[in-house]
Coordinates of C-alpha atoms in Angstrom, one line a residue:
Chain L
M236 CA 63.5 82.3 117.1
A237 CA 64.9 81.1 114.0
A238 CA 66.5 84.6 113.5
L239 CA 68.3 84.5 116.9
A240 CA 69.3 80.9 117.0
T241 CA 73.1 80.4 116.3
G242 CA 74.1 77.7 114.1
G243 CA 76.5 75.0 115.2
G244 CA 75.3 74.6 118.8
M245 CA 77.2 71.9 120.9
P246 CA 75.1 68.7 121.1
S247 CA 74.0 68.3 124.5
D248 CA 74.2 65.0 126.2
G249 CA 75.0 63.3 123.1
A250 CA 71.4 63.3 121.9
T251 CA 72.0 64.4 118.4
S252 CA 74.8 65.9 116.4
F253 CA 72.1 67.9 114.3
Q254 CA 73.3 71.4 113.7
R255 CA 71.0 74.1 113.0
K256 CA 72.1 76.1 109.8
V257 CA 71.3 79.8 109.8
P258 CA 70.2 81.1 106.6
A259 CA 72.8 83.3 104.9
S260 CA 70.7 86.3 104.8
S261 CA 68.2 86.3 107.7
R262 CA 64.5 87.2 106.7
L263 CA 63.9 89.9 109.2
A264 CA 66.9 92.3 110.3
T265 CA 67.3 91.7 114.0
I266 CA 67.0 94.9 116.0
A267 CA 67.7 94.5 119.6
G268 CA 64.6 94.6 121.8
T269 CA 62.1 93.6 119.3
R270 CA 60.4 90.4 118.0
P271 CA 58.1 89.4 115.4
S272 CA 54.4 89.2 116.3
V273 CA 52.7 86.0 115.8
R274 CA 49.6 87.6 114.8
H275 CA 50.4 90.0 112.1
G276 CA 54.2 89.5 111.4
Q277 CA 55.2 93.0 112.2
L278 CA 58.0 93.7 114.4
L279 CA 56.9 94.4 118.1
L280 CA 58.6 96.7 120.5
S281 CA 58.2 96.7 124.2
S282 CA 56.4 99.7 125.7
G283 CA 58.6 99.3 128.9
L284 CA 56.0 97.6 130.8
P285 CA 55.6 93.9 130.2
S286 CA 51.9 93.9 131.6
L287 CA 51.0 96.8 129.2
D288 CA 52.7 94.8 126.4
C289 CA 50.2 91.9 127.1
V290 CA 47.3 94.2 127.2
L291 CA 48.2 95.6 123.8
G292 CA 48.5 92.3 122.2
G293 CA 52.2 91.7 122.6
G294 CA 53.7 94.9 122.3
L295 CA 53.9 98.0 120.1
A296 CA 54.4 97.5 116.5
V297 CA 57.3 99.4 115.0
G298 CA 56.0 102.2 113.1
T299 CA 52.8 103.0 115.0
L300 CA 51.7 105.8 117.2
L301 CA 50.8 105.4 120.8
L302 CA 48.6 108.2 122.4
I303 CA 48.4 108.2 126.0
E304 CA 45.6 110.2 127.8
E305 CA 47.1 111.6 130.9
D306 CA 45.5 111.1 134.4
K307 CA 44.5 114.1 136.4
Y308 CA 47.9 115.1 137.8
S309 CA 49.9 113.4 135.0
I310 CA 51.8 111.4 137.6
Y311 CA 51.4 107.9 136.1
S312 CA 51.5 109.0 132.4
N313 CA 55.0 110.5 133.2
L314 CA 55.9 107.2 134.7
L315 CA 55.1 105.5 131.5
F316 CA 57.2 107.8 129.7
K317 CA 60.2 107.1 131.8
Y318 CA 59.6 103.5 131.4
F319 CA 59.4 103.8 127.6
L320 CA 62.7 105.9 127.4
A321 CA 64.5 103.6 130.0
E322 CA 63.5 100.6 127.8
G323 CA 64.9 102.3 124.8
I324 CA 68.3 103.0 126.6
V325 CA 68.4 99.4 127.8
C326 CA 68.0 97.9 124.3
G327 CA 70.4 100.4 122.8
H328 CA 68.0 102.5 120.7
N329 CA 68.4 105.9 119.7
L330 CA 66.0 108.2 121.7
F331 CA 64.1 111.3 120.5
V332 CA 62.5 113.2 123.4
A333 CA 60.3 116.0 122.7
S334 CA 58.9 118.1 125.4
A335 CA 56.8 121.2 125.8
K336 CA 57.1 121.7 129.4
E337 CA 60.1 120.1 130.8
D338 CA 63.6 120.2 129.6
P339 CA 64.4 116.8 128.0
A340 CA 67.8 116.5 129.8
D341 CA 65.9 116.6 133.1
I342 CA 63.6 113.9 132.0
L343 CA 66.7 111.6 131.0
K344 CA 68.2 112.1 134.4
E345 CA 65.2 110.8 136.1
L346 CA 64.6 107.5 134.4
P347 CA 64.4 104.3 136.5
A348 CA 67.1 102.0 136.6
P349 CA 66.6 98.6 135.0
L350 CA 66.5 95.3 136.9
F351 CA 68.3 92.6 135.3
D352 CA 67.3 89.3 134.9
D353 CA 68.7 87.3 137.8
A354 CA 67.3 89.7 140.2
H355 CA 63.7 89.4 138.8
K356 CA 64.1 85.6 138.6
N357 CA 64.2 85.2 142.2
Q358 CA 61.1 87.1 142.5
V359 CA 59.4 84.9 140.0
N360 CA 60.6 81.9 141.9
E361 CA 59.3 83.2 145.1
K362 CA 55.8 84.0 143.6
E363 CA 55.6 80.5 142.2
T364 CA 56.3 78.7 145.6
A365 CA 53.9 81.0 147.0
I366 CA 51.2 80.0 144.6
K367 CA 52.1 76.2 144.9
S368 CA 51.7 76.5 148.6
K369 CA 48.2 78.1 148.2
Q370 CA 46.9 75.4 145.9
E371 CA 47.7 72.6 148.4
S372 CA 45.8 74.3 151.0
Q373 CA 42.7 74.6 148.8
E374 CA 42.4 70.9 148.2
S375 CA 39.1 70.6 149.3
M376 CA 36.7 73.2 149.1
K377 CA 33.9 72.8 151.8
I378 CA 31.4 75.3 150.8
A379 CA 31.9 76.0 147.3
W380 CA 32.6 72.5 146.1
R381 CA 31.1 73.1 142.7
Y382 CA 33.9 75.6 142.0
Q383 CA 36.7 73.2 142.5
N384 CA 37.1 72.1 139.1
L385 CA 37.2 75.4 137.6
P386 CA 40.7 76.9 136.7
R387 CA 41.9 79.6 138.8
I388 CA 40.9 83.1 137.7
E389 CA 43.9 84.6 135.7
V390 CA 44.3 87.9 137.4
S391 CA 47.2 89.1 135.4
P392 CA 47.4 88.2 131.7
A393 CA 49.9 85.5 130.9
A394 CA 53.1 86.8 129.9
S395 CA 54.3 84.9 126.9
A396 CA 58.0 85.4 125.6
R397 CA 58.9 88.5 127.3
I398 CA 60.5 91.2 125.5
G399 CA 60.5 94.0 128.1
H400 CA 62.3 94.5 131.3
Y401 CA 61.5 95.5 134.9
Y402 CA 62.6 98.6 136.3
D403 CA 63.3 99.7 139.9
V404 CA 61.5 103.1 140.3
S405 CA 63.5 104.3 143.4
K406 CA 66.8 104.1 141.7
M407 CA 67.9 106.4 139.1
V408 CA 69.7 105.2 135.8
S409 CA 73.3 105.2 136.2
P410 CA 75.1 108.2 134.3
E411 CA 77.3 106.1 132.2
L412 CA 74.5 104.1 130.8
L413 CA 73.1 107.5 129.7
Q414 CA 76.1 108.8 128.2
S415 CA 76.3 105.6 125.9
T416 CA 73.1 106.2 124.2
K417 CA 72.6 108.6 121.5
W418 CA 69.6 110.8 121.9
H419 CA 67.9 114.0 120.2
R420 CA 66.1 116.5 121.8
F421 CA 63.3 118.8 120.9
F422 CA 62.0 121.4 123.5
L423 CA 59.3 123.5 122.5
P424 CA 60.2 126.8 124.1
E425 CA 63.6 126.4 122.7
E426 CA 62.6 126.1 119.2
M427 CA 60.3 128.9 119.6
S428 CA 62.7 131.4 120.7
L429 CA 65.1 130.5 117.8
H430 CA 62.5 131.3 115.2
P431 CA 60.6 134.1 116.5
E432 CA 59.0 135.0 113.1
I433 CA 56.4 132.2 113.5
K434 CA 53.5 134.1 115.3
T435 CA 51.2 131.5 116.5
C436 CA 52.4 129.4 119.4
N437 CA 50.0 126.3 119.0
M438 CA 50.8 122.8 118.7
T439 CA 50.3 122.7 115.0
C440 CA 53.4 124.6 114.2
G441 CA 55.4 122.7 116.8
Y442 CA 54.4 119.8 114.8
T443 CA 55.9 121.1 111.7
R444 CA 59.0 121.5 113.6
L445 CA 58.7 118.1 115.0
L446 CA 58.1 116.6 111.6
Q447 CA 61.3 118.2 110.2
S448 CA 63.5 116.7 112.6
I449 CA 62.2 113.2 112.7
Q450 CA 64.0 110.3 111.0
R451 CA 62.9 106.9 111.5
I452 CA 62.2 107.0 115.1
I453 CA 59.3 105.9 117.2
Y454 CA 57.8 108.4 119.3
R455 CA 55.0 108.9 121.5
E456 CA 53.3 111.7 123.2
G457 CA 50.8 112.5 125.8
F458 CA 47.9 114.8 125.7
D459 CA 46.5 116.9 128.3
G460 CA 42.8 116.5 128.1
S461 CA 41.8 119.1 130.6
Y462 CA 41.1 121.9 128.1
P463 CA 37.8 121.7 126.8
Q464 CA 38.1 123.6 123.6
N465 CA 40.6 121.0 122.4
K466 CA 38.1 118.3 122.3
A467 CA 37.9 118.4 118.4
I468 CA 41.5 118.2 118.2
M469 CA 41.5 115.4 120.7
E470 CA 38.9 113.6 118.6
R471 CA 41.0 114.0 115.3
V472 CA 44.3 112.8 117.1
T473 CA 42.6 109.8 118.5
N474 CA 41.5 108.8 115.2
L475 CA 44.8 109.2 113.7
S476 CA 46.7 107.3 116.3
D477 CA 47.1 103.5 116.1
T478 CA 46.9 102.7 119.9
V479 CA 45.1 104.8 122.4
V480 CA 45.4 104.1 126.1
G481 CA 43.9 106.4 128.9
L482 CA 45.0 106.5 132.5
E483 CA 42.7 107.3 135.2
S484 CA 44.2 107.5 138.6
F485 CA 42.4 107.4 141.9
I486 CA 44.4 110.3 143.5
G487 CA 41.9 113.0 144.5
S488 CA 38.8 111.1 143.7
E489 CA 36.7 109.3 146.2
R490 CA 38.0 106.2 145.2
E491 CA 41.3 106.6 146.9
T492 CA 40.0 106.0 150.2
N493 CA 37.7 103.2 149.2
P494 CA 39.0 100.0 150.8
L495 CA 37.7 98.1 147.8
Y496 CA 40.4 99.8 145.6
K497 CA 43.2 100.1 148.1
D498 CA 45.3 97.8 146.2
Y499 CA 45.3 99.6 143.0
Q500 CA 46.4 103.1 142.0
G501 CA 44.0 103.6 139.1
L502 CA 42.4 102.4 136.0
I503 CA 43.7 101.7 132.6
H504 CA 41.3 102.1 129.6
V505 CA 42.6 100.8 126.3
H506 CA 40.6 102.7 123.7
K507 CA 42.0 101.5 120.6
I508 CA 44.3 98.7 119.2
P509 CA 45.4 98.8 115.6
R510 CA 44.4 96.0 113.2
L511 CA 47.5 95.7 111.3
N512 CA 47.6 93.3 108.3
S513 CA 44.6 91.7 109.4
L514 CA 40.7 92.4 109.8
I515 CA 40.9 91.4 113.5
C516 CA 43.0 92.6 116.3
D517 CA 44.1 90.9 119.7
V518 CA 41.7 92.8 121.9
S519 CA 41.6 91.3 125.4
G520 CA 38.1 90.0 126.5
T521 CA 38.2 92.2 129.7
K522 CA 37.7 95.9 129.8
D523 CA 38.0 96.5 133.5
L524 CA 41.8 97.0 133.9
A525 CA 43.5 98.4 137.0
F526 CA 47.0 99.2 137.6
R527 CA 49.2 98.9 140.8
L528 CA 52.6 100.3 141.2
K529 CA 55.2 98.9 143.5
R530 CA 58.7 99.8 143.6
K531 CA 59.9 97.3 141.2
L532 CA 56.8 96.3 139.4
F533 CA 54.1 98.0 137.6
T534 CA 51.3 95.5 136.9
I535 CA 48.0 95.8 135.1
E536 CA 45.6 93.5 136.4
R537 CA 41.8 92.7 135.9
L538 CA 40.0 94.5 138.4
H539 CA 37.5 92.5 140.2
L540 CA 35.8 93.2 143.2
P541 CA 35.0 90.6 145.8
P542 CA 31.5 89.5 146.4
D543 CA 29.4 91.5 148.8
L544 CA 28.7 89.6 152.0
S545 CA 27.2 92.2 154.0
D546 CA 23.5 92.1 155.0
T547 CA 22.5 95.2 153.3
V548 CA 21.8 95.4 149.6
S549 CA 24.1 98.4 148.6
R550 CA 27.8 98.1 148.7
S551 CA 29.4 100.9 150.6
S552 CA 32.8 101.1 152.0
K553 CA 32.4 99.5 155.3
Q554 CA 35.3 98.2 157.5
D555 CA 34.1 94.7 157.7
L556 CA 33.9 94.6 154.0
A557 CA 37.5 95.2 153.7
E558 CA 38.2 92.3 156.1
S559 CA 36.0 90.0 154.2
T560 CA 37.8 90.9 151.1
K561 CA 41.0 89.8 152.5
L562 CA 39.7 86.3 153.2
L563 CA 38.2 86.1 149.9
R564 CA 41.4 87.4 148.1
S565 CA 42.2 83.9 146.8
G566 CA 39.0 83.5 144.7
C567 CA 36.2 81.3 145.9
G568 CA 38.5 78.9 147.8
A569 CA 38.7 79.6 151.5
M570 CA 36.0 79.4 153.8
A571 CA 34.4 82.6 154.6
I572 CA 34.9 82.7 158.3
G573 CA 34.4 86.4 158.7
K574 CA 33.1 88.7 161.4
K575 CA 29.7 88.5 159.7
H576 CA 27.7 85.5 160.1
L577 CA 26.2 83.9 157.1
D578 CA 23.0 82.1 157.5
F579 CA 21.8 79.8 154.8
Chain G
M232 CA 34.6 90.4 99.3
F233 CA 32.1 89.3 102.0
L234 CA 29.5 87.1 100.3
E235 CA 26.8 87.8 103.0
L236 CA 27.3 91.6 102.5
N237 CA 26.8 91.1 98.8
E238 CA 23.5 89.3 99.6
L239 CA 22.2 92.1 101.9
L240 CA 23.2 94.6 99.5
N241 CA 21.9 92.6 96.4
A242 CA 25.2 93.1 94.5
S243 CA 27.0 90.8 92.6
P244 CA 30.6 91.0 90.9
E245 CA 29.0 90.1 87.5
R246 CA 26.9 93.2 87.3
P247 CA 28.3 96.0 89.3
E248 CA 26.2 99.0 89.6
Q249 CA 27.2 102.2 87.7
G250 CA 27.2 105.9 88.9
K251 CA 26.8 105.4 92.5
L252 CA 28.4 107.2 95.3
T253 CA 28.6 104.9 98.4
L254 CA 29.6 106.4 101.7
L255 CA 31.1 104.3 104.4
C256 CA 30.9 105.8 107.9
D257 CA 32.1 104.5 111.3
T258 CA 31.5 105.8 114.7
K259 CA 33.4 104.7 117.6
T260 CA 34.6 101.4 115.8
D261 CA 36.8 100.5 113.1
G262 CA 34.9 100.4 109.7
S263 CA 38.0 99.7 107.5
F264 CA 36.6 96.0 106.9
L265 CA 34.2 97.7 104.5
V266 CA 36.8 99.3 102.6
H267 CA 38.5 95.8 102.2
H268 CA 35.3 94.4 101.1
F269 CA 34.6 97.0 98.4
L270 CA 38.2 96.9 97.3
S271 CA 38.1 93.2 96.6
F272 CA 34.6 93.3 95.1
Y273 CA 35.4 95.8 92.5
L274 CA 38.6 94.0 91.6
K275 CA 36.9 90.8 91.3
A276 CA 34.1 92.5 89.1
G277 CA 36.7 93.6 86.7
C278 CA 36.5 97.2 87.3
K279 CA 39.5 99.7 87.1
V280 CA 40.0 100.9 90.6
C281 CA 41.9 103.9 91.7
F282 CA 42.5 103.6 95.5
V283 CA 43.6 106.6 97.4
A284 CA 45.0 105.0 100.8
L285 CA 45.8 107.8 103.2
L286 CA 45.8 105.5 106.3
Q287 CA 47.7 102.3 105.8
S288 CA 50.7 101.0 103.8
F289 CA 50.2 98.8 100.7
S290 CA 51.4 95.7 102.3
H291 CA 48.7 95.9 104.8
Y292 CA 45.9 96.0 102.3
N293 CA 47.8 93.5 100.3
I294 CA 48.0 90.9 102.9
I295 CA 44.2 91.4 103.9
A296 CA 43.2 91.2 100.1
Q297 CA 45.1 88.0 99.7
K298 CA 42.9 86.5 102.5
L299 CA 40.0 87.7 100.6
G300 CA 41.1 86.1 97.2
V301 CA 42.6 89.2 95.4
S302 CA 46.2 89.9 94.9
L303 CA 46.9 93.6 94.8
T304 CA 50.3 93.2 93.4
A305 CA 49.1 91.4 90.4
A306 CA 46.2 93.8 89.9
K307 CA 48.7 96.6 89.9
E308 CA 50.9 95.0 87.3
R309 CA 48.0 94.3 84.8
G310 CA 47.1 97.9 85.3
Q311 CA 43.7 97.2 86.8
L312 CA 44.6 99.0 90.3
V313 CA 46.2 102.4 90.6
F314 CA 47.3 102.7 94.2
L315 CA 48.3 106.0 95.8
E316 CA 50.2 105.2 99.0
G317 CA 49.6 108.3 101.2
L318 CA 52.1 107.7 103.7
K319 CA 55.0 107.3 101.3
S320 CA 53.9 110.0 99.0
C321 CA 53.7 112.4 102.0
F322 CA 57.1 111.7 102.9
D323 CA 58.3 112.3 99.4
V324 CA 56.4 115.6 99.1
L325 CA 57.9 116.8 102.5
F326 CA 61.5 115.7 102.4
G327 CA 61.9 114.8 98.9
E328 CA 65.0 116.2 96.9
E329 CA 63.6 116.5 93.5
Q330 CA 61.5 119.6 92.9
H331 CA 59.7 117.9 90.0
V332 CA 58.4 115.1 92.3
R333 CA 57.2 117.7 94.6
Q334 CA 55.4 119.8 92.1
T335 CA 53.4 117.0 90.6
S336 CA 52.6 114.9 93.5
P337 CA 48.9 114.4 94.1
L338 CA 49.6 115.5 97.9
R339 CA 51.1 118.4 97.2
F340 CA 48.7 120.4 99.4
V341 CA 50.5 118.8 102.5
S342 CA 53.6 121.2 102.1
E343 CA 51.9 124.1 101.0
D344 CA 49.6 126.4 103.0
G345 CA 46.8 126.1 100.8
S346 CA 44.2 123.3 100.9
N347 CA 44.1 122.8 97.0
L348 CA 43.0 119.3 96.2
K349 CA 43.4 120.0 92.6
T350 CA 46.4 117.9 91.8
M351 CA 44.7 115.0 93.6
Y352 CA 41.7 115.4 91.4
E353 CA 43.8 115.5 88.3
F354 CA 45.5 112.3 89.4
V355 CA 42.2 110.7 90.0
R356 CA 40.9 111.8 86.6
T357 CA 44.1 110.7 84.5
S358 CA 44.3 107.3 86.2
L359 CA 40.5 106.5 85.7
M360 CA 40.2 107.6 82.2
A361 CA 40.0 104.8 79.9
S362 CA 42.8 104.4 77.8
G363 CA 42.5 102.6 74.4
S364 CA 43.8 99.2 75.2
D365 CA 41.9 98.7 78.6
S366 CA 39.1 96.3 78.7
W367 CA 38.0 97.0 82.2
K368 CA 34.4 97.7 83.3
C369 CA 33.3 100.8 85.0
P370 CA 36.0 102.8 86.9
V371 CA 35.8 103.2 90.5
L372 CA 37.4 105.6 93.0
L373 CA 38.0 104.4 96.4
M374 CA 39.1 106.6 99.2
D375 CA 40.4 105.6 102.6
D376 CA 39.8 108.1 104.4
L377 CA 38.4 111.4 104.1
S378 CA 38.6 112.5 107.6
V379 CA 42.4 112.5 107.4
L380 CA 42.4 115.3 104.7
L381 CA 40.8 117.6 107.3
S382 CA 43.5 116.6 109.7
L383 CA 46.1 117.5 107.0
G384 CA 44.9 121.0 107.1
V385 CA 42.3 120.9 104.2
R386 CA 39.2 123.0 104.6
P387 CA 36.0 121.2 104.6
V388 CA 34.9 123.4 101.7
D389 CA 37.6 122.2 99.8
V390 CA 36.9 118.5 100.5
L391 CA 33.4 118.9 99.5
D392 CA 34.5 120.6 96.3
F393 CA 36.9 117.8 95.6
I394 CA 34.2 115.2 96.0
H395 CA 31.9 117.1 93.7
Y396 CA 34.4 117.3 91.0
C397 CA 35.1 113.6 91.3
R398 CA 31.5 112.8 91.2
V399 CA 31.2 114.8 88.0
A400 CA 34.0 113.2 86.4
V401 CA 33.8 109.6 87.6
C402 CA 30.0 109.2 88.2
S403 CA 28.4 111.0 85.4
Q404 CA 31.1 111.3 82.8
L405 CA 32.7 107.9 83.2
K406 CA 29.8 106.1 84.6
G407 CA 31.7 104.7 87.4
N408 CA 31.5 104.5 91.1
I409 CA 32.8 106.3 94.1
V410 CA 33.4 104.7 97.6
V411 CA 34.6 107.0 100.5
L412 CA 35.2 106.2 104.3
V413 CA 34.7 109.0 107.0
H414 CA 34.7 108.8 110.7
S415 CA 31.8 110.5 112.6
N416 CA 30.8 110.8 116.2
D417 CA 27.2 111.3 117.5
D418 CA 28.1 114.0 119.9
S419 CA 31.2 115.2 118.2
E420 CA 32.7 118.7 118.7
D421 CA 34.6 118.4 115.5
E422 CA 32.3 120.6 113.3
A423 CA 34.4 120.6 110.4
N424 CA 34.2 116.8 110.1
E425 CA 30.4 116.7 110.8
L426 CA 29.9 119.2 108.1
V427 CA 31.6 116.9 105.5
V428 CA 29.8 113.9 106.8
N429 CA 26.4 115.5 106.6
S430 CA 26.8 116.6 103.2
L431 CA 28.1 113.4 101.9
C432 CA 25.1 111.7 103.5
H433 CA 22.8 113.9 101.5
Q434 CA 24.6 113.2 98.3
S435 CA 25.4 109.4 98.4
N436 CA 23.2 106.7 97.2
L437 CA 24.2 104.0 99.6
I438 CA 25.2 104.7 103.3
L439 CA 26.9 101.9 105.2
W440 CA 27.2 103.0 108.9
A441 CA 29.2 100.8 111.1
E442 CA 28.8 101.6 114.9
G443 CA 29.7 99.9 118.0
L444 CA 27.0 98.4 120.2
A445 CA 25.1 100.6 122.2
T446 CA 25.1 98.3 125.3
G447 CA 29.1 98.0 125.1
F448 CA 31.8 95.6 124.2
C449 CA 31.0 92.0 123.3
K450 CA 33.1 89.4 122.2
D451 CA 30.6 87.9 119.7
V452 CA 29.1 90.8 118.2
H453 CA 31.7 93.4 117.1
G454 CA 29.3 96.0 116.1
Q455 CA 26.2 97.1 114.2
L456 CA 25.8 97.9 110.6
K457 CA 23.1 100.4 109.2
I458 CA 22.4 100.0 105.6
I459 CA 20.7 103.0 104.1
Q460 CA 19.7 102.7 100.4
K461 CA 18.2 105.8 98.8
G462 CA 15.8 105.5 95.9
S463 CA 17.2 106.5 92.7
S464 CA 16.2 110.1 91.7
E465 CA 14.2 109.2 88.6
L466 CA 11.5 107.5 90.6
K467 CA 10.6 109.7 93.4
A468 CA 8.1 107.2 94.7
E469 CA 10.8 105.0 96.2
R470 CA 11.4 105.6 99.9
T471 CA 14.7 105.2 101.7
L472 CA 15.3 101.7 102.8
L473 CA 17.0 101.4 106.3
R474 CA 18.1 98.1 107.5
I475 CA 20.2 97.3 110.5
Y476 CA 22.4 94.2 110.9
Q477 CA 25.0 93.0 113.5
Y478 CA 28.1 91.7 112.4
K479 CA 31.2 89.6 113.7
I480 CA 34.6 90.0 112.2
Q481 CA 36.6 87.0 111.7
D482 CA 40.1 86.4 110.1
K483 CA 39.0 85.9 106.5
N484 CA 35.3 86.9 106.6
V485 CA 32.7 89.0 108.2
T486 CA 29.3 87.3 109.2
F487 CA 26.2 89.3 109.2
F488 CA 23.1 88.6 111.0
A489 CA 19.7 90.1 112.2
R490 CA 19.9 91.9 115.6
G491 CA 20.1 89.5 118.5
M492 CA 20.4 86.5 116.3
S493 CA 24.2 86.2 116.9
A494 CA 25.5 82.7 116.7
A495 CA 26.6 82.8 120.4
V496 CA 23.1 83.6 121.6
L497 CA 21.3 80.9 119.5

């Protein structure tokens, strides 16, 4: 990035003595943790999850509103909040935490600890070597020889210049790091008790209070969509928000025990992406996205179910189906030597 | 402006129509490309435009208008465009320090309890009133968008009153045009919004309804546009024309084609 390059670098290996001059006043103020977008030139901020950033077209634009529809027990949406707040802490931003149910101080204590780059690089290197070894073993495909020339299916969206960090969910953020960040709080029951003359206790008056105490801060909120009488408000808020993402977790549904979905914890629906400064936006081509949570990694991948090799027409959750999925995990490469016989 | 849309609507910048209310509606998709079309169309036609932009900032519209061949800053400087930037004015009204600014701003209703759109109407009227030195053609009021007013606490009846006053002032007195964007949903539970949309549908002369495809997401066809042209009231014999086209949005243009005739399919 031109804005981040420092002038007067040492010439490496005597190649050239060209020194880059930094303009006297940089065009874009550099705020830590942001980068300008290629598509529309606005500053982008990471949402805390690099894979969510990829799905949203590079990140969240500064000054937009991200609305998250919670999943059934709001487990993963709370996790997304924590990632976002942790990202803010790591980048040194000021935080504004507004909560109606839980005290903001408690929320901040439970943020995941960041993994810094050297720890992650080892992981990336491991992954790369694993991929290379797989490729070598797939040199010749026997049955599916026509597919040999096709590129491998991209399961996770390619990560371009990363601005996010990875977090370790099992460790809590260190208290020293917490103390060094400035944060503001807004806790709805507190505000209500301070101003008892306001009779109605609905979200709109909470919003006036919220508005009065916000400066130039990016915030996001989750909405509990379980109350049917609020559907009209849900529609209005969805229309007003710039980015809308919905989470659907598999907990409690019949998909939890379905072996086809056993790697994933839920689905992600991207309902809306803003079109800033342009008629078009970076909407991804696939709408079937599932998320998977591991201790150090929260990835969003394209959901693809393996082909059905069973004799019967309908796909049901059979045990041997699960086994054949293991063999076919690497795409159409490996030979399907499964328990089921295939006759052609 | 999109040339293909001009052909479909049989409109040309040399002779813009007068006294019409055009309703832009979108369902489950983003219909703002129609707003950009009409903005650049009327500016190229030489009309005086009052743009009430409540959704996005000025630079957003400016960058897109430049791609379509019009410069909003130049239009503002020569007095052809009066731009009300809702986001900034709202901020001034709520947190502004000067009492005077707060009293006379067109968005005064945001800070007060009442949903009185009178100041906004006055603003529209004074900005579109022809002053002596102007040589612009018919005045145009462009609103993006009306559903936001309902979210700001204005009652639907007041929104309809405001549109009625504007129609009287702009369409019949000043012989101008009005273009308004609203959002709608087929099975919407937002009754206030549906009330406004239904009422406007009856009042408008031309309705452009952008919808997502019923079959789901497609990379090559971004949606479907329904064009409903009502016959003018003098000739009652004319029937309402309903045409449906599909469209694909590109960086600087939107292409329209008959249903099923997308370039990706042919």
